Amino acid sequence: MREAMATAEVGDDVYGEDPTVNALEAEVAALFGHEAALFCPSGSMANQIALQLLVPPGTELLCDADAHVVTYEMGAAAAYGGITSRTWPAVGAQIDPDTVAGMIRPDGYWAVTTRAIAVEQTHNRGGGGVIPLATLRELRRVADAAQLALHCDGARIWHAHVADGVPLATYGGLFDTLSVCLSKGLGAPVGSLVVGAADRIERARVIRKRMGGGLRQAGILAAAGRYALAHHVDRLAADHAKAARLAEAIAPFGVLATAVRSNLVPLDLTKASLDAPGLAAAARAEGVLISVLGPRTARLVTHMDVTDAAVDHAAAVLTNILRR
Ligand SMILES: Cc1ncc(COP(=O)(O)O)c(C=O)c1O
């Protein structure tokens, strides 16, 4: 990947003249069966550009209460897009389309108009859960019936593709816009793309520049993304297997919240002797880093740099701490 970056041909991407960025954008658009894609510095920016495309100021986005777009993006939808967000109770990947349908508010003079629905595939705070294809199809039907747009925060959509065997183009066909990340499981240092129709992506280019996301010789980053797409998608299955192994080792301590579907292992520490910050501190002292999501919830992640030996080490450290 470093070699691909070092030898990348570059130009000025603000003028659309970087051949490596252009090639990456064309590749990703084709993978998802859409007309166009736009390279962005981060997943958060890609999500927020998409939301600004779909939800005009003063209208509303529906998503779940744990969605990244309303949890970790610093209120950007409201701050930059003038977007109101309304959430259904957090249920991770287990979405009930009827609940979503029941929340939709039509055009009118008396209530905020709903314009789009966003889902997250896989679901980060939902423990890496994969939204079933049948649920997504039903949500598309709900959106079409109300003439709403459907956005996918697909930061980890590659994991869903590998876990459920659903082609990326099948996912692509269900959404008006997607944001997809190169910098998580795929292992590139930087980069996400907004994917959609050509006219939308033309508008996205303006919004990206407005938000300070126009990059000049970005080809060195796009080259990393192209390498990641060519070499690091199929191997995600190995990360999923490592996560399952880790989960199995910890399961006897009764801490697993849900079945592990991808590379995230959610920990429910309600009955554990330690809370999440306590577990994280004890594990860190023995070289195992875990994310604290709440007082008694935490997250383990496997990825390409976590070796099988590291998984064994993490399992031994965590079981030792939890059995105390
Ligand atoms: C589901 C999801 N969406 C979007 C993002 C945002 O990505 P970035 O950190 O590149 O802004 C993340 C980051 O963790 C994420 O987990």
PDB file of C-alpha atoms and ligand atoms in Angstrom, residues 42-44 47 68 73 120 122 124 153 155-156 181 183-184 192, ligand 1:
ATOM      1  CA  SER A  42     -13.517  11.239   6.448  1.00  0.00           C
ATOM      2  CA  GLY A  43     -16.617   9.122   6.937  1.00  0.00           C
ATOM      3  CA  SER A  44     -18.218  11.862   8.990  1.00  0.00           C
ATOM      4  CA  ASN A  47     -22.209  11.217   5.763  1.00  0.00           C
ATOM      5  CA  HIS A  68     -23.161   7.437  14.160  1.00  0.00           C
ATOM      6  CA  GLU A  73     -20.680  13.652  14.271  1.00  0.00           C
ATOM      7  CA  GLU A 120     -25.963   2.082   9.382  1.00  0.00           C
ATOM      8  CA  THR A 122     -22.866  -2.712   9.781  1.00  0.00           C
ATOM      9  CA  ASN A 124     -21.226   0.250  15.132  1.00  0.00           C
ATOM     10  CA  ASP A 153     -23.875   5.005   6.485  1.00  0.00           C
ATOM     11  CA  ALA A 155     -18.598   2.838   6.874  1.00  0.00           C
ATOM     12  CA  ARG A 156     -18.386  -0.946   7.320  1.00  0.00           C
ATOM     13  CA  CYS A 181     -15.051   4.089   4.375  1.00  0.00           C
ATOM     14  CA  SER A 183      -9.969   3.729   6.519  1.00  0.00           C
ATOM     15  CA  LYS A 184     -11.535   1.177   8.856  1.00  0.00           C
ATOM     16  CA  SER A 192     -14.374   7.755   2.437  1.00  0.00           C
TER      17      SER A 192
HETATM   18  C1  LIG B   1     -20.642   3.742  11.440  1.00  0.00           C
HETATM   19  C2  LIG B   1     -19.656   4.851  11.256  1.00  0.00           C
HETATM   20  N1  LIG B   1     -19.931   5.830  10.395  1.00  0.00           N
HETATM   21  C3  LIG B   1     -19.091   6.849  10.182  1.00  0.00           C
HETATM   22  C4  LIG B   1     -17.889   6.925  10.840  1.00  0.00           C
HETATM   23  C5  LIG B   1     -17.041   8.127  10.622  1.00  0.00           C
HETATM   24  O1  LIG B   1     -15.819   7.891  10.080  1.00  0.00           O
HETATM   25  P1  LIG B   1     -14.615   8.936  10.304  1.00  0.00           P
HETATM   26  O2  LIG B   1     -13.997   8.565  11.607  1.00  0.00           O
HETATM   27  O3  LIG B   1     -13.727   8.673   9.124  1.00  0.00           O
HETATM   28  O4  LIG B   1     -15.193  10.302  10.308  1.00  0.00           O
HETATM   29  C6  LIG B   1     -17.550   5.919  11.758  1.00  0.00           C
HETATM   30  C7  LIG B   1     -16.282   6.002  12.489  1.00  0.00           C
HETATM   31  O5  LIG B   1     -15.997   5.258  13.393  1.00  0.00           O
HETATM   32  C8  LIG B   1     -18.456   4.855  11.976  1.00  0.00           C
HETATM   33  O6  LIG B   1     -18.198   3.878  12.850  1.00  0.00           O
END
